[in-house]
Short mmCIF file of C-alpha atoms and ligand atoms in Angstrom, two decimals:
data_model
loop_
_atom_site.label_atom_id
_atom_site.label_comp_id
_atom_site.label_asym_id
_atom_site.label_seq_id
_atom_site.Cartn_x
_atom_site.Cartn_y
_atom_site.Cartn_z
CA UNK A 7 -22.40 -27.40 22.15
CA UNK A 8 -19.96 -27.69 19.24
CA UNK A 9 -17.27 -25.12 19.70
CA UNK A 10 -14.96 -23.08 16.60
CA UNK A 11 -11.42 -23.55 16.29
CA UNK A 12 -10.68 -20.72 18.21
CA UNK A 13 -12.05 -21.34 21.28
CA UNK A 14 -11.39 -25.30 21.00
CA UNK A 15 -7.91 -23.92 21.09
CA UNK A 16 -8.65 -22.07 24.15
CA UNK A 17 -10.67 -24.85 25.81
CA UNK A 18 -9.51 -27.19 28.64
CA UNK A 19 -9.74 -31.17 28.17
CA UNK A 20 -12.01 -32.28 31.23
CA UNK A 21 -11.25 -36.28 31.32
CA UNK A 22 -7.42 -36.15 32.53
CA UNK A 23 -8.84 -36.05 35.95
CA UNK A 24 -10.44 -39.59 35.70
CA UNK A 25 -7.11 -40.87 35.87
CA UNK A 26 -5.90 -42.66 38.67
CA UNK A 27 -1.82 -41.78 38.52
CA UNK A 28 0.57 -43.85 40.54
CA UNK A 29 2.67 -41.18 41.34
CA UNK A 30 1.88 -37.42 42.74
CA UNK A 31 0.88 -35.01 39.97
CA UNK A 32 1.93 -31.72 39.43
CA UNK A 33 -0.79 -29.42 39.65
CA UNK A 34 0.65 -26.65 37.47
CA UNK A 35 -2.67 -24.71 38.03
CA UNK A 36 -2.68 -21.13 39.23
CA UNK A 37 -6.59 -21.89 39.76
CA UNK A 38 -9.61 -24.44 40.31
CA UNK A 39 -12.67 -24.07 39.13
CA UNK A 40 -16.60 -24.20 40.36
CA UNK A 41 -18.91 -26.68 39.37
CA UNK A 42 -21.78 -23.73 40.02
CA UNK A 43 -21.84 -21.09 42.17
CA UNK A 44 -23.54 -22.25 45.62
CA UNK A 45 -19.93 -24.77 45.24
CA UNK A 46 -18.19 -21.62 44.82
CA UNK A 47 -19.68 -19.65 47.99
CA UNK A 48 -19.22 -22.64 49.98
CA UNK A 49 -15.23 -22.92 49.56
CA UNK A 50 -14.84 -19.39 49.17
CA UNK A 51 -16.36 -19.15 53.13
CA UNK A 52 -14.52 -22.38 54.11
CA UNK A 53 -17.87 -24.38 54.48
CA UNK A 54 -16.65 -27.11 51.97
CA UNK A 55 -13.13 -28.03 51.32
CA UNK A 56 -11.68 -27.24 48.17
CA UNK A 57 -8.82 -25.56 46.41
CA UNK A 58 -9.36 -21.97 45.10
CA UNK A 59 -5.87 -20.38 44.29
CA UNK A 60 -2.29 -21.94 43.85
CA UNK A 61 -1.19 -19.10 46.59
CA UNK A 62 -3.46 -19.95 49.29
CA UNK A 63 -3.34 -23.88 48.67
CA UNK A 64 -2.44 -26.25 45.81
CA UNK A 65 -2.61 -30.32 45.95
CA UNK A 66 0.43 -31.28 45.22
CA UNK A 67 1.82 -29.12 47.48
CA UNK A 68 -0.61 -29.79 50.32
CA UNK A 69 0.52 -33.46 49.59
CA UNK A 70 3.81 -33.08 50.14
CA UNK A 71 3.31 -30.76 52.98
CA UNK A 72 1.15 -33.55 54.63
CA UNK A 73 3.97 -35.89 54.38
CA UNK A 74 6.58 -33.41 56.39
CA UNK A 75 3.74 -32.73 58.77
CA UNK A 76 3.19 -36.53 59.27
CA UNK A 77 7.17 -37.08 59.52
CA UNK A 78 7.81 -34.47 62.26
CA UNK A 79 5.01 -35.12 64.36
CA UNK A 80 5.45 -39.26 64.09
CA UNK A 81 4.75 -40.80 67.13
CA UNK A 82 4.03 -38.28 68.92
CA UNK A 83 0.22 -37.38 69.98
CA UNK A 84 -1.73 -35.09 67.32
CA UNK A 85 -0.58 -34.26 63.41
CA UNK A 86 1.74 -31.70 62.92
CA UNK A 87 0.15 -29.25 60.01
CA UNK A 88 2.69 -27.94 57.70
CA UNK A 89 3.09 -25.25 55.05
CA UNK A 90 5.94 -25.61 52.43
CA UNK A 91 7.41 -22.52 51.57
CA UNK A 92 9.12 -21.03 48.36
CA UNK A 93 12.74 -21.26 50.43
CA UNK A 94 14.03 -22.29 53.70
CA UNK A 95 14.28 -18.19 54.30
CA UNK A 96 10.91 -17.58 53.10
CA UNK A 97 9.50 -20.40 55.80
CA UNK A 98 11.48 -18.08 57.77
CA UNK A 99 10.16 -14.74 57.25
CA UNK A 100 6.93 -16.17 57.01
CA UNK A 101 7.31 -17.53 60.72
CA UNK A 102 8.48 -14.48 62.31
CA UNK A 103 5.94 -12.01 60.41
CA UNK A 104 3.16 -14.32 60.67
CA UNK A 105 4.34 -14.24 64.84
CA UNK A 106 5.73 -10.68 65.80
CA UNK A 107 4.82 -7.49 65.78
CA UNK A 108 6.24 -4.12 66.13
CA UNK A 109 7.73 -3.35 69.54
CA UNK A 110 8.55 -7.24 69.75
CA UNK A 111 11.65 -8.93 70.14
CA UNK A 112 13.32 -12.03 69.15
CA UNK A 113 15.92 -13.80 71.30
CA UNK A 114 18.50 -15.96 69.42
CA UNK A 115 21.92 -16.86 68.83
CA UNK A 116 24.84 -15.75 67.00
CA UNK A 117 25.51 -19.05 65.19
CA UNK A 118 22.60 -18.87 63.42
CA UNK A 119 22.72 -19.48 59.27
CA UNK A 120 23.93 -16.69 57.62
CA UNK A 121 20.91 -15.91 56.09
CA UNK A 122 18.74 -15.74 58.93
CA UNK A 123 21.05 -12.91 60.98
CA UNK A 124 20.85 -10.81 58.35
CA UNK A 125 17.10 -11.11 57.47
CA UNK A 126 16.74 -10.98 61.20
CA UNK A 127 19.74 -7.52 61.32
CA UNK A 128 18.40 -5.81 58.10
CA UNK A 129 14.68 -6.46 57.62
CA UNK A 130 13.14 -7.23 60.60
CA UNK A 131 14.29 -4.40 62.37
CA UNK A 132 13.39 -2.06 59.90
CA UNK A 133 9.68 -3.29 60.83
CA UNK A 134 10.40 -2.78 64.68
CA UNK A 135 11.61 -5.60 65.50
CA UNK A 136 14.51 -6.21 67.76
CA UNK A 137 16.73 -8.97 67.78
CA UNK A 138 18.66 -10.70 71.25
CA UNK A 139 21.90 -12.98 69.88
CA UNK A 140 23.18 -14.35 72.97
CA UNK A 141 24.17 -17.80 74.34
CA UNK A 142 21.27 -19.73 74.10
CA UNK A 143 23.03 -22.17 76.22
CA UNK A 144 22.97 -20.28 79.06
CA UNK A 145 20.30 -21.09 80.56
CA UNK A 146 20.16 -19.05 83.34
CA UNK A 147 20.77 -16.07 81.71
CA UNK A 148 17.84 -16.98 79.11
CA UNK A 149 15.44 -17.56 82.33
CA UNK A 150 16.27 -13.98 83.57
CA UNK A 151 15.88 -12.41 80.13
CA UNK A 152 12.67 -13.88 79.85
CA UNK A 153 11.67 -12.93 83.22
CA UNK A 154 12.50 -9.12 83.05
CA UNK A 155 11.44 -8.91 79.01
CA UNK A 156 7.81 -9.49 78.05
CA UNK A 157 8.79 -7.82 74.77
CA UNK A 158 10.62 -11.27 74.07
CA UNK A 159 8.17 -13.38 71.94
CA UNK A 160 10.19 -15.84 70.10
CA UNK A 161 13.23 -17.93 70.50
CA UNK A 162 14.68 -18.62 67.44
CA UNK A 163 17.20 -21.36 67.56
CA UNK A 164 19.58 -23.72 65.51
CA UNK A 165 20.58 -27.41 66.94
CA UNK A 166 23.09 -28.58 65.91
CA UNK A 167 24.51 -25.22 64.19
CA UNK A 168 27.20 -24.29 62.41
CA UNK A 169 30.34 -24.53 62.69
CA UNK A 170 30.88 -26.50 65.65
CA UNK A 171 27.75 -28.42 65.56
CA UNK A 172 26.76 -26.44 68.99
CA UNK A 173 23.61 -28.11 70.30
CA UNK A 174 20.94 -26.36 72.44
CA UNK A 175 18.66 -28.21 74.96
CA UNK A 176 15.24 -28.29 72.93
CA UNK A 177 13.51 -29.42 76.19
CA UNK A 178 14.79 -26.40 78.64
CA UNK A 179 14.20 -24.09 75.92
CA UNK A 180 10.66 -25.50 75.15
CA UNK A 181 10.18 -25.22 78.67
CA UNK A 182 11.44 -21.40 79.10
CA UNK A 183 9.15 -20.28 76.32
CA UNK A 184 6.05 -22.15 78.13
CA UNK A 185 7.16 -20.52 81.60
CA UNK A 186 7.34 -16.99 79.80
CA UNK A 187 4.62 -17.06 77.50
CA UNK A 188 7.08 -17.28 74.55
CA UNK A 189 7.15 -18.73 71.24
CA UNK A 190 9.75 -21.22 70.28
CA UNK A 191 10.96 -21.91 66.99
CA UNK A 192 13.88 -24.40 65.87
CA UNK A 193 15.88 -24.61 62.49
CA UNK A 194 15.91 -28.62 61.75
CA UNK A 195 17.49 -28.39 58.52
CA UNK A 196 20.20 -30.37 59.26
CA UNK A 197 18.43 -32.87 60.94
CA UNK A 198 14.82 -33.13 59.36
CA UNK A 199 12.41 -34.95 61.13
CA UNK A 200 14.90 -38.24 61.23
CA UNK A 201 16.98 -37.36 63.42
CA UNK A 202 15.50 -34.87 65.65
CA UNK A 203 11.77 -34.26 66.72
CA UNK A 204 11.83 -30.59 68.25
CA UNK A 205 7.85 -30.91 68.19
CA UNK A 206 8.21 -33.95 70.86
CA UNK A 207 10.32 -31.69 73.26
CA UNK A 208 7.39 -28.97 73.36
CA UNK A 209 9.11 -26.34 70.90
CA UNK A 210 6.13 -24.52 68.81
CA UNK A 211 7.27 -24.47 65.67
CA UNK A 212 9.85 -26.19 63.18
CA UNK A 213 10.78 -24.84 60.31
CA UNK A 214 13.39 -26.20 57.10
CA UNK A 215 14.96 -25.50 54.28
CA UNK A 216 13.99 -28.73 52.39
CA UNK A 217 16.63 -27.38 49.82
CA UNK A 218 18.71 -29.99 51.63
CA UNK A 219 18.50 -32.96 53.60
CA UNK A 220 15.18 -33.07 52.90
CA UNK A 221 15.36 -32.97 49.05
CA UNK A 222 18.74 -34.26 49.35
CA UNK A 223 18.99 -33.77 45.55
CA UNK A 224 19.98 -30.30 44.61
CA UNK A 225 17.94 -29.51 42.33
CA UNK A 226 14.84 -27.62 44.12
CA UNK A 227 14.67 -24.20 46.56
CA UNK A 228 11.56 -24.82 49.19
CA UNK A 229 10.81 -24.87 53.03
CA UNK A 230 8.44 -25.58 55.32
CA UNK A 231 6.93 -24.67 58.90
CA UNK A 232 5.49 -27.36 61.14
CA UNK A 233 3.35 -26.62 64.42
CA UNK A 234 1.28 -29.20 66.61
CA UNK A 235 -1.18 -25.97 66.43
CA UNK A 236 -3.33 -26.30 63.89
CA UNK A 237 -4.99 -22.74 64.98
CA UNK A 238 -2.08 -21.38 64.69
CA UNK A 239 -0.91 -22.51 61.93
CA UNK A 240 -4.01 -21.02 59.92
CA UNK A 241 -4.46 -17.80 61.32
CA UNK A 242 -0.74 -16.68 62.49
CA UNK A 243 1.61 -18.77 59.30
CA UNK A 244 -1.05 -19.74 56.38
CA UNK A 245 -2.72 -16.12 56.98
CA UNK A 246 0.50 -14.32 56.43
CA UNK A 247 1.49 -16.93 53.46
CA UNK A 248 -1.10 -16.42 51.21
CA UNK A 249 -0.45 -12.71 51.42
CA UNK A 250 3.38 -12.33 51.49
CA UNK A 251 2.67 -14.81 48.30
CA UNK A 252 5.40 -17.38 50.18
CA UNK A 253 3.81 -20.44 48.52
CA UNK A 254 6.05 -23.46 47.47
CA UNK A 255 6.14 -23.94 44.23
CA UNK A 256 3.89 -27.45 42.66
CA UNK A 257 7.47 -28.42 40.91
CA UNK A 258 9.50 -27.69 43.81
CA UNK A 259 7.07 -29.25 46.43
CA UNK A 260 6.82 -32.82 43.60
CA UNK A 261 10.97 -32.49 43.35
CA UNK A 262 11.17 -32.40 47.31
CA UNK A 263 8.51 -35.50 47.89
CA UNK A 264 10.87 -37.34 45.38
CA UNK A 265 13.96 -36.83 47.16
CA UNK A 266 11.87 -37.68 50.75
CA UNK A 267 11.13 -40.96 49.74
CA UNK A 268 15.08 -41.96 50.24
CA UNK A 269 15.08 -39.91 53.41
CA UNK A 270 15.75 -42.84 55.55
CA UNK A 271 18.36 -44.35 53.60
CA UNK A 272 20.12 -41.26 53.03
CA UNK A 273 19.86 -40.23 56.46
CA UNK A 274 21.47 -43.45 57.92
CA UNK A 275 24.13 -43.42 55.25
CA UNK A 276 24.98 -39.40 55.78
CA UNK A 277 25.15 -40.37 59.24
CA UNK A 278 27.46 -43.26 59.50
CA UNK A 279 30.06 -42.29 56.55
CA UNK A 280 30.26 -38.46 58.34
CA UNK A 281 30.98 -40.64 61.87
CA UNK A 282 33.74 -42.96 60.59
CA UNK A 283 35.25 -39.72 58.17
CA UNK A 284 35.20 -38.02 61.56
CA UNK A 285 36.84 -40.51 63.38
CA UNK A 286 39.38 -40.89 60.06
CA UNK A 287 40.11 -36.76 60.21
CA UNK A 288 40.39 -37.28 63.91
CA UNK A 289 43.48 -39.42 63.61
CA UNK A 290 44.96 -37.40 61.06
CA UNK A 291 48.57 -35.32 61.78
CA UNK A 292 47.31 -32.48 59.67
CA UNK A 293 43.64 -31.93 61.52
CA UNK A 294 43.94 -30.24 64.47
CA UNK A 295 40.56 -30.97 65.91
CA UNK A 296 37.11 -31.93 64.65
CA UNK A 297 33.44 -31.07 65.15
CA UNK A 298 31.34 -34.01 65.07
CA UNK A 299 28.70 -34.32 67.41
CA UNK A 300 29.28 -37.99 67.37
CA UNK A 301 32.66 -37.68 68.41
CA UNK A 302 32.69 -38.75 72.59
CA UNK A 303 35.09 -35.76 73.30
CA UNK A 304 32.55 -32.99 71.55
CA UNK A 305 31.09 -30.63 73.92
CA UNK A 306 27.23 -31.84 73.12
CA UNK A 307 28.10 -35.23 72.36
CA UNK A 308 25.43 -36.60 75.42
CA UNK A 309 22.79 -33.79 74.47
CA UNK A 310 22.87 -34.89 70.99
CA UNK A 311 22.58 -38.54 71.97
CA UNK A 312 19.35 -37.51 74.04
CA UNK A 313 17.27 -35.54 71.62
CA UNK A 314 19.17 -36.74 68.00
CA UNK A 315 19.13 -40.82 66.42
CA UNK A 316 22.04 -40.04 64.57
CA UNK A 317 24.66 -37.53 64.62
CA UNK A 318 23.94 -36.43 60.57
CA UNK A 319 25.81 -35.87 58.11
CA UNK A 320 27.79 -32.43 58.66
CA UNK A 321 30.87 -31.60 60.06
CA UNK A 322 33.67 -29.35 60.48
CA UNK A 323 37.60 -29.58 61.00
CA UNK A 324 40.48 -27.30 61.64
CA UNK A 325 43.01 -28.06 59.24
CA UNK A 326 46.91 -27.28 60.27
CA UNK A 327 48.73 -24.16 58.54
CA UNK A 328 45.50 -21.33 58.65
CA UNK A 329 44.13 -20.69 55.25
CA UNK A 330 47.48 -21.26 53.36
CA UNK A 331 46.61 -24.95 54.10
CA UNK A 332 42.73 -24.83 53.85
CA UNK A 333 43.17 -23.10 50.62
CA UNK A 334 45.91 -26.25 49.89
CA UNK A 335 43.46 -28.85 50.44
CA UNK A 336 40.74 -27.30 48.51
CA UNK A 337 42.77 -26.87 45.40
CA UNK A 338 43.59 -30.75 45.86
CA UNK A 339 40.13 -32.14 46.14
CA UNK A 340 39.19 -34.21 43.66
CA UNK A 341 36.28 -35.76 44.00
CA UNK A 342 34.21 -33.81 46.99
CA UNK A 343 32.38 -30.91 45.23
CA UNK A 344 33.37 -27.59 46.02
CA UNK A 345 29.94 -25.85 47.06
CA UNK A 346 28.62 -23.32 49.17
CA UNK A 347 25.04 -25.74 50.04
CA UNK A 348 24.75 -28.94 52.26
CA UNK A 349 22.49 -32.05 52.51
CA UNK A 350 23.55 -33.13 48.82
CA UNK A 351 24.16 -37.24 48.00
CA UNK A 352 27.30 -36.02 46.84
CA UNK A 353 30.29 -34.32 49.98
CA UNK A 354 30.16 -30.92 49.43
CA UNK A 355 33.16 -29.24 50.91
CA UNK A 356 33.86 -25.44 51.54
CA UNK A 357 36.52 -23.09 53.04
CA UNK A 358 34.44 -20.51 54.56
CA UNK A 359 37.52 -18.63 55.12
CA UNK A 360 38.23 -18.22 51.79
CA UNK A 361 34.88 -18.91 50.59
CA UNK A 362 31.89 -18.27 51.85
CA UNK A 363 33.33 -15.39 54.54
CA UNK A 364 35.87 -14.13 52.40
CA UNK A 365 34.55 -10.42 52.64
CA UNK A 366 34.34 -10.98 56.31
CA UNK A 367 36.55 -9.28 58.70
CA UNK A 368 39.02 -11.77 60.21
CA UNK A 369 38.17 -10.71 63.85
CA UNK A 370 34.28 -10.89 63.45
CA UNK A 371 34.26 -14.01 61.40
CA UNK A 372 36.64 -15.54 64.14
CA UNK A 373 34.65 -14.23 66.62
CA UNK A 374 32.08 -16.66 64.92
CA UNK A 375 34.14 -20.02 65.47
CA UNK A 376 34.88 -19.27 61.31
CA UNK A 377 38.76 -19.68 62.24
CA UNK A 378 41.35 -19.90 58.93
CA UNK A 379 41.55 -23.48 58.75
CA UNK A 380 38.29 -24.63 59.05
CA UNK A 381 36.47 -26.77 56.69
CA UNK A 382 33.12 -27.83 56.29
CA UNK A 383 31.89 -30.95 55.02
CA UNK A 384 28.51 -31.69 54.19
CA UNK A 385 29.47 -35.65 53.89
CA UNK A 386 27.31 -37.56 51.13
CA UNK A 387 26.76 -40.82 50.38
CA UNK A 388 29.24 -42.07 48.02
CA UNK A 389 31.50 -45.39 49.56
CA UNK A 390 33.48 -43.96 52.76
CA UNK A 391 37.09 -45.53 51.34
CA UNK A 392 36.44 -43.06 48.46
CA UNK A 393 36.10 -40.16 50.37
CA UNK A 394 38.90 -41.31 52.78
CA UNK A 395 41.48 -41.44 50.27
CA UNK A 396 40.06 -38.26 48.26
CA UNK A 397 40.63 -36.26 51.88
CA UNK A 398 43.75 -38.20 52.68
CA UNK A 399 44.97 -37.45 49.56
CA UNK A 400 44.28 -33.51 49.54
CA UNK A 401 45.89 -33.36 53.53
CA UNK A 402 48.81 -34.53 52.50
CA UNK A 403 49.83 -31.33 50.33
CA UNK A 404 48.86 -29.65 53.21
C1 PLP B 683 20.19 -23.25 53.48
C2 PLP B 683 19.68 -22.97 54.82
C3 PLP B 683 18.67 -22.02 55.02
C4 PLP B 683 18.08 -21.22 53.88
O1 PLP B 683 17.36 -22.03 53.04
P1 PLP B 683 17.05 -21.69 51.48
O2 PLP B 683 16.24 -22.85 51.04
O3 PLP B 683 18.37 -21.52 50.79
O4 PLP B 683 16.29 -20.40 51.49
C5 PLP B 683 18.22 -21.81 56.31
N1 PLP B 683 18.75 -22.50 57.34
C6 PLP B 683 19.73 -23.41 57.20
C7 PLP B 683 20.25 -24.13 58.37
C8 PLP B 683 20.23 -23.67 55.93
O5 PLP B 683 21.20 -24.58 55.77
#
C-alpha cells in the first residue's frame, strides 16, 4: 500500500526490531501492538505472554527487574520475582497497600527512613491503618504483641538503620511473622542484595530504593519489591501497581541496570574504605564515638557478621563541641559532597542537625539518636588517603 506524506509522517518504521543490540534497549513505548486479534485476546486473558501497556509491564523494565530478582534470591532455592517501582517510597506504598487493609496494623520501628514514618503517620492512617513503632529488638515484647494482636499484619523493618546502624535479627523476625501469621517486610537499601539476603532468612518481602546503592550513580529515582512468592507478587504487589500507576520508569529502570553492573566492585570498595575511615574517625581526639557496624565494640557488630558479607558503606560519628562543631566541619569539607542522599561513588556527608532535621525539635530528634554532633557519611569510592586527609583536615577546625 503506498502511503501520503501525511500519514508516512505518522507511520512507525517496523525493521528496528530485527536488530540484535548488545546492550538493553529502552523501550520508550507506552504500548505494544497485536499482530491480529485472536494474539490480542490471548495476552489480554494471560493465555500467551506478551506486553500490553508500559503500566502493567514494559521490557526493559521487566529486564532489569529480573536481574534484582535473580540477585536477591541467588543461591537460595526458587527465583525471587521483582517489580521496580517509580521510587524507593513508591515500592513502599505499593507494598503496604497491595498487603493491608483497613482495620490492619503495621508493627515497626522508630528508626525507620524518614520518609517511610511519615507515609506510614500521615497516609496510611488516613486509610485505617494503624501503625506500632516499637523496639523491634525486643523480641519478647514483639512475640507477645503478636500473640495478643491479630490486627498486626506486617512487620516493617530497617537493618542496618539509621543513625546508629541498629541491626534487627532477620531470622527471629522471619520467624515471629511465620508463628503469627504475619507478613514481613525489610528495607535493604543500604545493603542490596550484596550484602544481605533477607529472602534467605524467611522474611516475605524486600523492598529498595535503587536510587542508591543499587544505581550507585545519582542520577535515577526507582525501587523495587522482591518476594520468593510469585502468587503473591501478582495478585497482592503487581495488582495494586498497575493501578496506583507505580511503574518504574524504561529510563530509570536502563540507568539503574547500568549502575548494577559495578555493584560488586562498588560494594567491596564502599565497604572496605567506610571500615578503615571508621577505624581512622575512631582514633581521632575530636570524634567522640562512631557507628560502624564493623567496628568490634558496636552493639550489632556479631549480628551483622551473621546475616551481612560486608559491613557497607554508611556510617555515622559524634563529633566533639554539639552542632557549633558539626556545623565547623561541614563548612571545612572540601572534597566530600554535602548531600542529603546516600549510596553515591562519591562520600556524601550531612549534618542532620543542621540539615536534614533542622525544623526538628531538639528533644524529638534526640529522642531519635539525631544528637548535635552527629554526622553521616555515606562513604564512596574515591582513594581512602583522600578522604582521610579531607576529614582530618575539616576536624581539626573543630
Ligand atoms: C532514600 C531511601 C528511601 C526512599 O527512596 P526514594 O527512591 O527516594 O523514594 C527509602 N528507604 C531508604 C532506606 C532510603 O535511603
Amino acid at each position: 500500500m503506498s502511503l501520503s506524506f501525511e500519514s508516512i509522517c505518522v507511520k512507525e518504521p517496523k525493521d528496528t526490531k530485527r536488530n540484535k543490540p548488545h546492550i538493553l534497549p529502552i523501550y520508550a513505548s507506552s504500548s505494544f501492538e497485536f499482530e491480529n486479534i485472536n494474539e490480542g485476546i490471548d495476552i489480554f486473558t494471560n493465555k500467551k505472554e506478551g506486553f500490553v501497556y508500559s503500566r502493567y509491564a514494559n521490557p526493559t523494565v521487566e529486564s532489569v527487574s529480573q536481574k534484582i530478582g535473580q540477585l536477591e534470591s541467588y543461591g537460595l532455592e526458587g527465583e525471587g520475582t521483582a517489580m521496580m517501582t517509580s521510587s524507593g517510597m513508591s515500592a513502599i506504598s505499593t507494598l503496604i497497600a497491595g498487603c493491608l487493609s483497613q482495620g490492619d496494623k503495621i508493627l515497626t520501628q522508630g528508626n525507620l527512613y524518614g520518609g517511610t514514618t511519615e507515609l506510614i503517620k500521615k497516609i496510611f492512617t488516613r486509610f485505617g491503618v494503624e501503625p506500632i513503632f516499637t523496639n523491634l529488638k525486643d523480641y519478647d515484647h514483639i512475640e507477645s504483641l503478636l500473640k495478643s494482636d491479630p490486627a498486626i499484619k506486617m512487620i516493617f523493618l530497617e537493618s542496618p538503620a539509621n543513625p546508629t546502624l541498629a541491626c534487627v535479627d532477620l531470622e527471629i523476625i522471619a520467624g515471629l511473622g511465620k508463628k503469627y501469621d504475619t507478613l514481613t517486610a525489610i528495607d535493604n537499601t543500604f545493603c542490596t542484595p550484596y550484602l544481605q539476603q533477607p529472602l534467605k532468612w524467611g522474611i516475605d518481602f524486600v523492598v529498595h530504593s535503587t536510587t542508591k546503592y543499587l544505581n550507585g550513580h545519582g542520577n535515577s529515582i526507582a525501587g523495587a519489591i522482591v518476594s520468593l512468592d510469585k502468587e503473591m507478587m501478582r495478585d497482592k504487589i503487581w495488582a495494586t501497581m498497575k493501578l496506583l500507576g507505580t511503574n518504574c520508569n524504561p529510563f530509570d529502570a536502563w540507568l539503574t541496570h547500568n549502575g548494577m553492573k559495578t555493584l560488586v566492585v562498588r560494594m567491596e570498595k564502599h565497604s572496605s574504605n567506610a571500615m578503615a575511615l571508621a577505624e581512622f574517625l575512631n582514633n581521632h581526639d575530636k570524634v567522640e564515638h562512631v557507628n560502624y557496624t564493623g567496628l568490634a565494640d558496636h552493639s550489632d557488630h556479631e549480628l551483622a557478621v551473621k546475616q551481612m558479607r560486608l559491613h557497607g558503606g554508611m556510617l555515622s560519628f559524634e563529633v566533639k563541641g554539639g552542632v557549633e562543631a558539626g556545623k565547623t566541619l561541614m563548612n571545612n569539607i572540601k572534597m566530600c559532597t554535602l548531600a542529603p542522599t546516600l549510596g553515591d561513588v562519591d562520600t556524601l556527608i550531612l549534618h542532620p542537625a543542621s540539615m536534614s532535621h533542622l525544623s526538628i525539635p531538639r528533644e524529638i530528634r534526640i529522642e531519635n539518636g539525631i544528637t548535635d554532633g552527629l554526622i553521616r557519611v555515606s562513604v564512596g569510592i574515591e582513594d581512602i588517603k583522600d578522604l582521610k586527609v579531607d576529614l582530618g583536615n575539616a576536624l581539626d577546625f573543630c
